[in-house]
Coordinates of C-alpha atoms in Angstrom, one line a residue:
Chain A
M2 CA 0.0 -0.2 -0.2
A3 CA 2.7 2.4 0.7
A4 CA 4.8 1.8 -2.5
A5 CA 1.3 2.2 -4.4
E6 CA 1.0 5.4 -2.3
D7 CA 4.5 6.8 -3.6
A8 CA 3.7 6.3 -7.0
S9 CA 0.6 7.8 -7.2
R10 CA 1.9 10.8 -5.5
P11 CA 2.5 12.2 -9.1
F12 CA -1.3 11.6 -10.0
A13 CA -2.3 13.1 -6.4
G14 CA -4.4 15.6 -8.4
L15 CA -6.0 13.2 -10.6
S16 CA -8.3 11.5 -8.0
D17 CA -10.8 14.5 -7.7
V18 CA -11.2 14.0 -11.4
S19 CA -13.5 11.6 -12.1
I20 CA -16.3 11.0 -14.9
S21 CA -19.4 9.6 -13.7
E22 CA -20.6 6.4 -15.4
D23 CA -24.2 7.3 -16.5
I24 CA -22.3 9.7 -18.7
P25 CA -20.8 7.6 -21.9
V26 CA -17.3 8.3 -22.8
E27 CA -16.5 6.8 -26.3
G28 CA -14.6 7.3 -29.6
D29 CA -11.8 7.1 -31.1
I30 CA -9.3 9.5 -31.1
S31 CA -6.4 9.5 -33.2
V32 CA -4.1 11.8 -34.8
P33 CA -4.8 11.9 -38.7
L34 CA -2.1 11.7 -41.1
G35 CA -2.1 15.4 -42.5
S36 CA -0.7 14.5 -46.1
S37 CA -4.2 14.1 -47.9
R38 CA -5.6 17.9 -46.9
R39 CA -3.2 19.6 -49.7
D40 CA -4.9 17.3 -52.2
D41 CA -8.7 18.3 -50.8
E42 CA -8.4 22.1 -51.4
F43 CA -9.6 23.6 -54.4
S44 CA -7.0 24.7 -56.9
T45 CA -7.6 26.8 -59.3
L46 CA -3.8 26.3 -60.9
D47 CA -4.6 23.3 -62.5
E48 CA -7.6 24.8 -65.2
P49 CA -7.2 25.7 -68.6
V50 CA -6.6 29.7 -69.0
K51 CA -10.1 30.2 -70.9
E52 CA -11.8 29.4 -68.0
T53 CA -10.1 31.7 -65.5
I54 CA -10.6 34.5 -67.7
L55 CA -14.2 33.5 -68.2
R56 CA -14.6 33.4 -64.5
D57 CA -13.3 36.8 -64.2
L58 CA -15.1 38.5 -67.2
R59 CA -18.4 36.6 -65.7
A60 CA -17.6 38.2 -62.9
V61 CA -17.6 42.0 -64.6
G62 CA -20.5 41.6 -66.8
N63 CA -22.5 40.6 -63.4
K64 CA -21.2 43.4 -62.1
F65 CA -22.0 45.4 -64.8
I66 CA -26.0 44.4 -64.7
H67 CA -26.3 45.4 -61.4
V68 CA -25.1 48.7 -62.3
L69 CA -27.6 49.0 -64.7
Y70 CA -30.9 48.0 -62.6
P71 CA -29.4 49.5 -59.2
K72 CA -31.0 47.9 -56.4
R73 CA -29.8 47.3 -53.0
S74 CA -27.8 44.4 -53.3
S75 CA -24.9 43.5 -51.6
S76 CA -23.1 41.6 -54.6
L77 CA -21.6 44.4 -55.9
L78 CA -19.9 45.0 -52.2
R79 CA -18.9 41.6 -51.2
D80 CA -16.9 40.5 -54.0
W81 CA -15.1 43.3 -54.9
D82 CA -12.7 43.8 -57.8
L83 CA -11.0 46.8 -59.5
W84 CA -11.0 45.3 -63.3
G85 CA -14.5 46.9 -64.4
P86 CA -13.3 50.0 -62.9
L87 CA -9.6 50.1 -65.0
L88 CA -11.7 48.7 -67.7
L89 CA -14.0 52.3 -68.0
C90 CA -11.5 54.1 -66.7
V91 CA -9.5 53.3 -70.0
T92 CA -12.1 53.5 -71.9
L93 CA -13.3 56.9 -70.7
A94 CA -9.8 58.4 -71.3
L95 CA -9.2 57.3 -74.7
L96 CA -12.8 58.3 -75.7
L97 CA -11.8 61.6 -74.5
Q98 CA -8.7 62.2 -76.2
G99 CA -8.4 64.1 -79.2
G100 CA -9.9 67.3 -77.8
A101 CA -8.7 70.7 -78.6
A102 CA -6.1 70.2 -81.4
D103 CA -4.7 67.7 -83.5
S104 CA -1.5 67.2 -82.4
D105 CA -0.4 64.0 -81.1
D106 CA 1.7 65.0 -78.3
Q107 CA -1.7 66.7 -76.7
G108 CA -2.9 62.8 -76.2
G109 CA -0.6 61.9 -73.6
P110 CA -1.5 64.6 -70.4
Q111 CA -5.0 64.3 -71.3
F112 CA -5.7 60.1 -70.6
A113 CA -3.0 61.1 -67.4
E114 CA -5.6 63.2 -66.3
V115 CA -8.8 61.5 -66.6
F116 CA -7.0 58.4 -65.1
V117 CA -5.5 60.9 -62.1
I118 CA -9.0 62.3 -61.4
V119 CA -11.1 59.3 -61.7
W120 CA -8.9 57.5 -59.3
F121 CA -7.8 60.0 -57.0
G122 CA -11.4 61.3 -56.2
S123 CA -13.1 58.0 -55.7
I124 CA -10.0 57.6 -53.0
I125 CA -11.0 61.0 -51.6
I126 CA -14.6 59.8 -51.2
T127 CA -13.7 56.4 -50.2
L128 CA -11.3 58.4 -47.1
N129 CA -13.9 60.7 -46.2
S130 CA -16.8 57.9 -46.2
K131 CA -14.6 56.1 -43.5
L132 CA -14.0 59.3 -41.5
L133 CA -17.6 59.7 -41.5
G134 CA -18.2 56.3 -39.9
G135 CA -19.0 54.4 -42.7
T136 CA -18.6 50.5 -42.3
I137 CA -17.4 49.7 -46.0
S138 CA -14.3 48.7 -46.6
F139 CA -11.5 51.1 -49.2
F140 CA -11.6 48.8 -52.0
Q141 CA -15.3 47.9 -51.7
S142 CA -15.9 51.6 -52.5
L143 CA -13.6 52.1 -55.0
C144 CA -15.1 48.9 -56.7
V145 CA -18.3 50.5 -56.3
L146 CA -17.4 54.2 -57.3
G147 CA -15.5 52.8 -60.6
Y148 CA -18.2 50.6 -61.9
C149 CA -21.3 53.4 -61.2
I150 CA -19.2 55.3 -64.3
M151 CA -20.5 53.1 -66.6
P152 CA -23.3 55.3 -67.1
L153 CA -21.3 58.2 -67.8
T154 CA -18.8 56.3 -70.2
V155 CA -22.0 55.2 -72.2
A156 CA -22.9 59.0 -72.3
M157 CA -19.5 59.6 -73.7
A158 CA -19.8 56.7 -76.6
V159 CA -23.2 58.5 -77.2
C160 CA -21.9 62.1 -77.3
R161 CA -18.8 61.3 -79.2
V162 CA -21.5 59.7 -82.0
V163 CA -23.8 62.7 -81.9
L164 CA -21.1 64.6 -82.6
L165 CA -20.1 63.4 -85.6
S166 CA -23.5 65.4 -86.9
G167 CA -21.7 68.4 -86.1
S168 CA -21.9 70.7 -83.4
G169 CA -24.5 73.1 -82.8
T170 CA -27.4 73.7 -80.5
V171 CA -29.2 70.9 -81.4
S172 CA -26.1 68.6 -80.5
F173 CA -25.3 70.7 -77.6
A174 CA -28.8 70.5 -75.9
V175 CA -29.0 66.3 -76.7
R176 CA -25.7 65.8 -75.2
L177 CA -26.7 68.0 -72.4
A178 CA -29.6 65.5 -71.8
V179 CA -27.9 62.6 -72.3
V180 CA -25.0 63.9 -69.6
T181 CA -27.3 65.0 -67.3
A182 CA -29.5 61.6 -67.5
S183 CA -26.5 59.6 -67.1
F184 CA -24.5 62.1 -64.1
G185 CA -28.2 61.3 -62.0
W186 CA -28.3 57.6 -63.2
S187 CA -24.9 57.3 -61.7
T188 CA -24.9 59.2 -58.8
F189 CA -28.5 57.2 -58.1
A190 CA -26.9 53.9 -58.6
S191 CA -23.6 54.4 -56.2
T192 CA -26.0 55.6 -53.4
A193 CA -28.0 52.7 -53.8
F194 CA -24.7 50.5 -52.6
L195 CA -23.2 53.0 -50.2
A196 CA -26.2 54.4 -48.4
D197 CA -26.4 51.3 -46.9
S198 CA -23.0 51.3 -45.0
Q199 CA -23.9 54.6 -43.6
P200 CA -25.2 55.7 -40.5
P201 CA -28.9 56.9 -41.6
N202 CA -28.3 60.1 -40.6
R203 CA -25.3 60.8 -42.4
K204 CA -26.4 59.6 -45.7
A205 CA -26.3 63.4 -47.0
L206 CA -23.0 64.3 -46.1
V207 CA -21.6 60.9 -47.9
V208 CA -23.7 61.6 -51.1
Y209 CA -22.8 65.0 -51.5
P210 CA -19.1 64.6 -52.8
V211 CA -20.2 61.8 -54.8
F212 CA -22.2 64.1 -56.7
L213 CA -19.8 66.5 -57.1
F214 CA -17.1 63.8 -58.4
Y215 CA -19.6 62.6 -61.1
F216 CA -20.9 66.3 -61.8
V217 CA -16.8 66.8 -62.8
I218 CA -16.7 63.7 -64.8
G219 CA -19.9 64.8 -67.0
W220 CA -18.6 68.2 -67.3
M221 CA -15.4 66.7 -68.5
I222 CA -17.6 64.6 -71.1
L223 CA -20.4 67.3 -71.9
T224 CA -17.3 69.9 -72.8
F225 CA -15.6 67.9 -75.2
S226 CA -15.0 68.8 -78.5
P227 CA -13.5 66.9 -81.5
Chain B
M2 CA -5.2 -6.9 -4.8
S3 CA -1.9 -6.0 -4.7
A4 CA 0.0 -3.9 -6.8
G5 CA 2.7 -6.6 -8.6
S6 CA -0.3 -8.7 -9.2
G7 CA -2.6 -5.6 -10.6
S8 CA -0.7 -5.7 -14.2
R9 CA -1.3 -9.4 -14.7
N10 CA -5.0 -9.1 -14.3
T11 CA -5.6 -6.0 -16.4
N12 CA -4.1 -8.3 -19.0
T13 CA -7.7 -10.0 -19.2
E14 CA -9.9 -7.9 -18.8
P15 CA -12.5 -7.5 -21.1
W16 CA -12.2 -4.1 -22.4
G17 CA -8.4 -4.4 -23.2
S18 CA -5.3 -3.8 -21.6
F19 CA -3.0 -0.9 -21.9
E20 CA -0.2 -2.8 -23.7
D21 CA -2.3 -3.6 -26.7
N22 CA -3.5 0.1 -27.1
L23 CA -0.1 1.6 -26.3
I24 CA 2.4 -0.2 -28.7
Q25 CA 0.3 -1.1 -31.7
G26 CA -0.2 2.5 -33.4
G27 CA 3.6 2.9 -33.6
G28 CA 2.8 6.8 -34.7
S29 CA -0.1 7.6 -32.2
A30 CA 1.1 9.2 -28.9
V31 CA -2.5 9.1 -27.5
I32 CA -3.9 6.7 -24.9
D33 CA -7.1 5.5 -25.5
M34 CA -9.7 7.5 -23.1
E35 CA -12.1 4.5 -23.1
N36 CA -9.8 2.4 -21.2
M37 CA -9.0 5.2 -18.5
D38 CA -12.7 5.2 -17.5
D39 CA -13.0 2.6 -15.0
T40 CA -9.3 3.3 -13.4
S41 CA -9.6 6.7 -13.1
G42 CA -9.7 7.8 -9.2
S43 CA -10.9 4.6 -8.3
S44 CA -8.2 2.6 -6.9
F45 CA -4.1 3.5 -5.9
E46 CA -3.4 0.4 -7.4
D47 CA -4.5 1.3 -10.8
M48 CA -3.2 4.6 -10.6
G49 CA 0.1 2.7 -9.9
E50 CA -0.3 0.8 -13.3
M51 CA -0.9 3.5 -15.1
H52 CA 2.6 5.3 -14.1
Q53 CA 4.2 2.1 -14.8
R54 CA 2.6 1.5 -18.0
M55 CA 3.7 5.3 -19.3
K56 CA 7.2 4.8 -18.2
E57 CA 7.3 1.7 -20.2
E58 CA 5.8 3.5 -23.3
E59 CA 8.1 6.0 -23.3
E60 CA 11.5 3.6 -23.1
V61 CA 9.6 1.7 -26.1
A62 CA 9.0 5.4 -27.9
A63 CA 12.8 6.2 -27.3
E64 CA 14.0 2.9 -28.4
A65 CA 11.5 3.0 -31.5
A66 CA 12.8 6.5 -32.5
A67 CA 16.1 5.7 -32.4
A68 CA 15.8 3.1 -34.6
E69 CA 14.1 4.9 -37.5
D70 CA 16.5 5.9 -39.7
D71 CA 13.9 8.5 -41.5
G72 CA 12.0 10.7 -39.0
N73 CA 8.3 11.1 -39.2
D74 CA 7.2 14.5 -41.3
D75 CA 4.8 15.4 -38.5
G76 CA 8.4 15.5 -36.0
E77 CA 6.1 13.8 -33.2
F78 CA 8.7 12.4 -32.2
L79 CA 12.4 13.9 -31.0
G80 CA 13.8 12.6 -33.9
M81 CA 16.6 14.9 -36.2
K82 CA 14.7 15.5 -39.1
G83 CA 11.6 16.1 -37.2
L84 CA 13.4 18.6 -35.1
K85 CA 15.1 20.6 -37.7
G86 CA 11.7 20.6 -39.6
Q87 CA 9.1 21.2 -36.9
L88 CA 12.2 24.2 -35.5
G89 CA 12.3 25.4 -39.1
R90 CA 8.6 26.1 -39.3
Q91 CA 8.3 27.6 -35.8
V92 CA 11.4 30.0 -36.7
A93 CA 10.0 30.9 -39.8
D94 CA 6.3 31.5 -38.2
E95 CA 8.2 33.6 -35.9
V96 CA 9.9 36.0 -38.4
W97 CA 6.5 36.4 -39.9
Q98 CA 4.8 37.5 -36.8
A99 CA 7.3 39.7 -35.9
G100 CA 7.2 41.1 -39.2
K101 CA 3.8 41.6 -39.2
R102 CA 3.6 43.5 -36.1
Q103 CA 6.1 45.9 -37.3
A104 CA 4.5 46.5 -40.0
S105 CA 1.3 47.3 -38.6
K106 CA 2.7 49.4 -35.9
A107 CA 4.6 51.3 -38.5
F108 CA 1.4 51.7 -40.8
N109 CA -0.9 52.9 -37.7
L110 CA 1.4 55.2 -36.7
Y111 CA 1.8 57.0 -40.1
A112 CA -0.9 56.1 -42.3
N113 CA -3.7 56.5 -39.3
I114 CA -6.6 58.1 -40.8
D115 CA -8.2 58.0 -37.7
I116 CA -6.4 61.0 -36.5
L117 CA -8.8 63.0 -38.5
R118 CA -11.9 61.1 -37.6
P119 CA -13.1 63.6 -34.9
Y120 CA -13.1 66.4 -37.4
F121 CA -15.5 64.9 -39.6
D122 CA -17.9 64.1 -36.9
V123 CA -21.0 66.0 -38.0
E124 CA -24.4 66.0 -38.7
P125 CA -26.0 67.5 -42.1
V126 CA -28.1 69.8 -40.1
Q127 CA -25.0 71.1 -38.4
V128 CA -23.5 72.0 -41.5
R129 CA -26.0 73.4 -43.1
S130 CA -26.4 76.2 -40.1
R131 CA -22.8 76.3 -40.3
L132 CA -23.1 77.2 -44.0
I133 CA -25.9 79.9 -43.2
E134 CA -23.9 81.5 -40.2
S135 CA -21.0 82.2 -42.2
L136 CA -22.6 84.7 -43.7
V137 CA -24.1 86.6 -40.6
P138 CA -21.6 88.4 -38.8
I139 CA -21.8 88.4 -34.7
R140 CA -21.1 91.4 -33.2
M141 CA -20.3 90.0 -29.6
I142 CA -16.5 90.7 -29.5
N143 CA -15.6 91.3 -25.9
F144 CA -15.8 87.3 -25.1
P145 CA -14.3 84.6 -27.5
Q146 CA -16.7 83.5 -30.2
K147 CA -17.3 79.9 -31.1
I148 CA -15.6 78.6 -33.8
A149 CA -16.8 75.1 -35.1
G150 CA -13.5 72.9 -35.4
E151 CA -14.6 70.7 -38.0
L152 CA -13.0 69.9 -41.8
Y153 CA -16.1 68.1 -43.2
G154 CA -17.7 71.4 -44.5
P155 CA -14.4 73.5 -45.5
L156 CA -13.2 70.5 -47.5
M157 CA -16.8 69.9 -48.9
L158 CA -17.0 73.7 -50.1
V159 CA -13.4 73.7 -51.5
F160 CA -14.0 71.2 -54.2
T161 CA -17.3 73.2 -54.7
L162 CA -15.4 75.6 -55.5
V163 CA -13.2 73.6 -58.0
A164 CA -16.5 72.4 -59.8
I165 CA -17.9 76.1 -59.9
L166 CA -14.7 77.1 -61.6
L167 CA -14.6 74.5 -64.0
H168 CA -18.1 75.5 -64.8
G169 CA -17.5 79.1 -65.1
M170 CA -14.8 77.8 -67.6
K171 CA -17.5 76.5 -69.7
T172 CA -20.1 79.1 -69.8
S173 CA -17.3 81.6 -70.7
G174 CA -17.3 79.7 -73.7
T175 CA -12.9 78.1 -73.5
V176 CA -12.1 75.6 -75.7
I177 CA -10.1 73.5 -72.8
R178 CA -7.8 71.1 -71.8
E179 CA -9.4 69.7 -69.4
G180 CA -6.9 68.4 -67.5
T181 CA -4.5 71.4 -67.0
L182 CA -7.2 73.6 -66.3
M183 CA -8.2 70.7 -63.5
G184 CA -5.0 71.0 -62.1
T185 CA -5.0 74.5 -62.1
A186 CA -8.2 74.8 -60.7
I187 CA -7.6 72.6 -57.8
G188 CA -4.2 74.4 -57.2
T189 CA -5.7 77.6 -56.7
C190 CA -8.4 76.3 -54.4
F191 CA -6.7 74.2 -52.0
G192 CA -3.6 76.7 -52.1
Y193 CA -5.3 79.3 -51.1
W194 CA -7.5 77.5 -48.2
L195 CA -4.1 76.0 -46.7
G196 CA -1.9 78.8 -47.7
V197 CA -3.7 81.6 -46.3
S198 CA -5.2 79.5 -43.5
S199 CA -1.4 78.8 -42.1
F200 CA -0.6 82.1 -42.9
I201 CA -3.0 83.9 -40.6
Y202 CA -2.5 81.1 -37.9
F203 CA 1.2 82.1 -37.9
L204 CA 0.0 85.8 -37.5
A205 CA -2.6 84.6 -35.0
Y206 CA 0.5 83.0 -33.3
L207 CA 2.9 86.2 -33.4
V208 CA 0.6 88.6 -32.1
N209 CA -0.6 86.0 -29.1
A210 CA -4.2 85.3 -30.8
Q211 CA -6.5 82.6 -29.0
I212 CA -6.9 80.6 -32.4
T213 CA -5.9 76.9 -33.2
M214 CA -4.9 75.9 -36.7
L215 CA -7.8 73.6 -36.9
Q216 CA -9.9 76.8 -36.1
T217 CA -8.4 79.1 -39.0
L218 CA -9.0 76.3 -41.2
S219 CA -12.1 76.0 -40.3
L220 CA -13.0 79.7 -40.6
L221 CA -11.7 80.4 -43.7
G222 CA -13.0 77.0 -45.4
Y223 CA -17.0 78.4 -44.4
G224 CA -16.0 81.9 -45.9
L225 CA -15.7 80.2 -49.3
F226 CA -19.5 79.7 -49.0
G227 CA -20.0 83.1 -50.0
H228 CA -17.2 83.1 -52.7
C229 CA -18.9 79.9 -53.8
V230 CA -22.6 81.5 -54.0
V231 CA -21.1 84.9 -56.0
L232 CA -19.4 82.5 -58.4
L233 CA -22.0 80.2 -58.9
V234 CA -24.2 83.3 -59.8
T235 CA -22.2 85.5 -62.2
Y236 CA -20.9 83.2 -64.3
N237 CA -24.1 82.7 -65.1
I238 CA -25.2 86.3 -65.6
H239 CA -22.4 88.2 -67.2
F240 CA -23.0 91.7 -65.7
H241 CA -20.3 93.3 -63.8
F242 CA -22.2 95.5 -61.8
L243 CA -24.4 92.6 -60.4
F244 CA -20.8 91.1 -59.5
Y245 CA -19.5 94.0 -57.7
V246 CA -22.5 94.4 -55.5
L247 CA -22.4 90.6 -54.6
W248 CA -18.8 91.2 -54.1
L249 CA -19.1 93.8 -51.8
L250 CA -22.7 92.4 -50.2
I251 CA -21.6 88.9 -49.4
G252 CA -17.8 88.9 -49.7
G253 CA -18.0 91.8 -47.2
L254 CA -20.7 89.7 -44.9
S255 CA -18.0 86.9 -44.7
T256 CA -15.6 88.8 -44.1
L257 CA -17.0 90.6 -41.2
R258 CA -17.9 87.5 -39.9
M259 CA -15.0 86.0 -39.7
V260 CA -13.4 89.1 -38.8
A261 CA -15.4 89.4 -35.6
A262 CA -14.2 85.7 -34.6
L263 CA -11.0 87.0 -34.8
L264 CA -11.3 90.1 -33.0
S265 CA -12.8 88.6 -30.3
R266 CA -10.1 86.6 -29.6
T267 CA -7.4 89.2 -30.2
V268 CA -6.0 91.8 -27.5
G269 CA -4.4 95.2 -28.5
Q270 CA -5.3 97.2 -31.5
T271 CA -2.1 96.9 -33.3
P272 CA -2.7 93.3 -33.4
R273 CA -6.1 93.4 -34.1
L274 CA -5.6 95.4 -37.4
L275 CA -2.7 93.6 -38.3
L276 CA -4.9 90.3 -38.4
C277 CA -7.8 91.5 -39.7
G278 CA -6.7 93.5 -42.1
A279 CA -4.8 90.9 -43.4
L280 CA -7.4 88.3 -43.5
S281 CA -10.1 90.9 -45.0
L282 CA -7.8 92.0 -47.9
L283 CA -6.9 88.6 -48.9
H284 CA -10.5 87.2 -48.9
M285 CA -11.6 90.4 -50.7
L286 CA -9.0 90.3 -52.8
F287 CA -9.3 86.2 -54.1
L288 CA -13.1 86.4 -55.2
L289 CA -12.0 89.4 -57.4
Y290 CA -9.3 87.3 -58.8
L291 CA -11.2 84.4 -59.3
H292 CA -13.8 86.5 -61.3
F293 CA -11.5 88.5 -63.1
A294 CA -7.8 87.2 -63.2
Y295 CA -8.5 83.7 -63.2
H296 CA -9.8 84.0 -66.7
K297 CA -6.7 85.8 -67.7
I298 CA -4.3 83.2 -65.8
V299 CA -6.1 80.8 -67.6
E300 CA -5.7 82.4 -71.2
G301 CA -2.6 83.2 -70.8
L302 CA -1.7 79.0 -70.3
L303 CA -3.8 78.1 -73.0
D304 CA -1.8 80.7 -75.2
S305 CA 1.8 79.5 -74.3
L306 CA 0.3 75.8 -74.8
E307 CA -1.4 76.0 -77.9
G308 CA 0.1 79.2 -79.6
P309 CA -0.7 79.3 -83.4
N310 CA -2.9 76.3 -83.3
M311 CA -5.5 78.5 -81.6
A312 CA -8.9 79.6 -84.2
P313 CA -9.6 83.2 -83.8
M314 CA -13.2 82.1 -83.2
Q315 CA -12.2 81.0 -79.8
R316 CA -10.3 84.0 -78.8
V317 CA -13.1 85.9 -79.3
A318 CA -15.3 84.0 -76.9
R319 CA -13.3 83.9 -74.2
D320 CA -12.6 87.8 -74.1
V321 CA -16.0 88.5 -73.5
P322 CA -15.4 89.2 -69.6
D323 CA -12.3 91.1 -70.4
L324 CA -14.2 92.9 -73.4
T325 CA -17.1 94.2 -71.0
F326 CA -14.6 95.2 -68.2
N327 CA -12.7 97.3 -70.5
A328 CA -15.5 98.9 -71.8
T329 CA -16.8 99.5 -68.7
V330 CA -13.4 101.3 -67.6
K331 CA -13.5 103.2 -71.0
S332 CA -16.7 104.1 -70.2
M333 CA -16.1 105.4 -66.9
V334 CA -12.8 107.7 -68.2
V335 CA -14.7 109.0 -71.1
L336 CA -17.4 109.8 -68.1
L337 CA -15.1 111.5 -66.2
R338 CA -12.9 113.2 -68.9
A339 CA -16.7 114.6 -69.7
R340 CA -16.9 116.5 -66.7

């Protein structure tokens, strides 16, 4: 008995731990061999390139449709991507090129200026909405603002077509109507997405810089003359 | 049951023995809990048995580890390769954590926009009331007037002023290269707001006025509301007489408001004169500059950039404000001479 007591001293504390017999303790504890874990993950490295590109294009196209019919959905926010904004910005900058004069070296700065205005404007609006207590993340906001430039890009294309037929008062009126409509559409679409992430009494404070941003872009489009 | 014979007895128990479970799975270091059930705290002899079994298990494991040439990949035992693999992973993990900690500390220190968060804590009602108050001078100058310390309103007003300037370019019929003019507009407005605020703060610091940098930024920012209103009206209605009236009226009101706020925070005649004189001069001259000279500067920019490529028609359209100004001046000169 004495030997047993000496031997059991390291386990003295264990004598308090006891599992009552009416709770069944059963199961199989075994350490799994971890080598099969890597193979179970979904790996996109092996799929054909066409599939990768198509998946991204489908996501971008899906977001374009969401901008065309803006309803309060969070899918634009959840999976943000900046492909769409980049595409739209490049298209807009290319369409705005070639204004004022024919010389080649004027094309360069205009492209860069449009780029700078769009991206820095978006960054400032995002910072503003974050400072006002918004719950949206930085890139989500950039994504929304970039995608909502789409109506204005469409308006730019329309204006270019209208300008082919001359630049009189009628064409100016038409262009004004188109640009105003698309500006309103852009602002409405972006507020439909951004407004939910703000505290309810501060929506106007966030909407106003968005309004100004699209106003400046709309102004650039309206005053374009080939 | 004595301690010695207990070991033999457990071998024959129906729930299995310790020895089977300990030795059979070479890579498993887990003791099957099923078998602990009956012995947990029930008798000292069984505790002793458990202790004995564990010691034996360790010896067996040590032998197994020594016998193995290739250690397990998971490094469960202290085989040599297992040790390096595990140690290497731990070191890499530590380095990653330390790097991440340092990077996030640096980021939080320098790129923390939360520093500005309290200055944007406003309600739309507050912004609206402050905009209206910026045109209403308060006569109390014996007690420091309250100046709101926020940056949202001033920032939005500066951007609005930029937008109005660009709109002005459009209505005056200029053919433009959007980029450069936008850069000039942004540079002018932000330069005025930040530069003149800093200058006034510097003067206030010299004459020991009770005003902070944030308050000068806020004060001057809200003062731009008057400028926005005047420019918006006069870019659409091209009457110079109207501009002069609005310049004196609205410009004067907003200047008086700012001056009263400064007066209430400065002591002494000369400091007051210096500070308020400088502010009113700069404020009124800026509006004048925006209406007249900004067009001229813009034209000069265009001339230097486009040179002989400009078609004559475009020059005429741009000079309209200039023409009316010159016409006004000429008519005034004629009138004076007639007397």
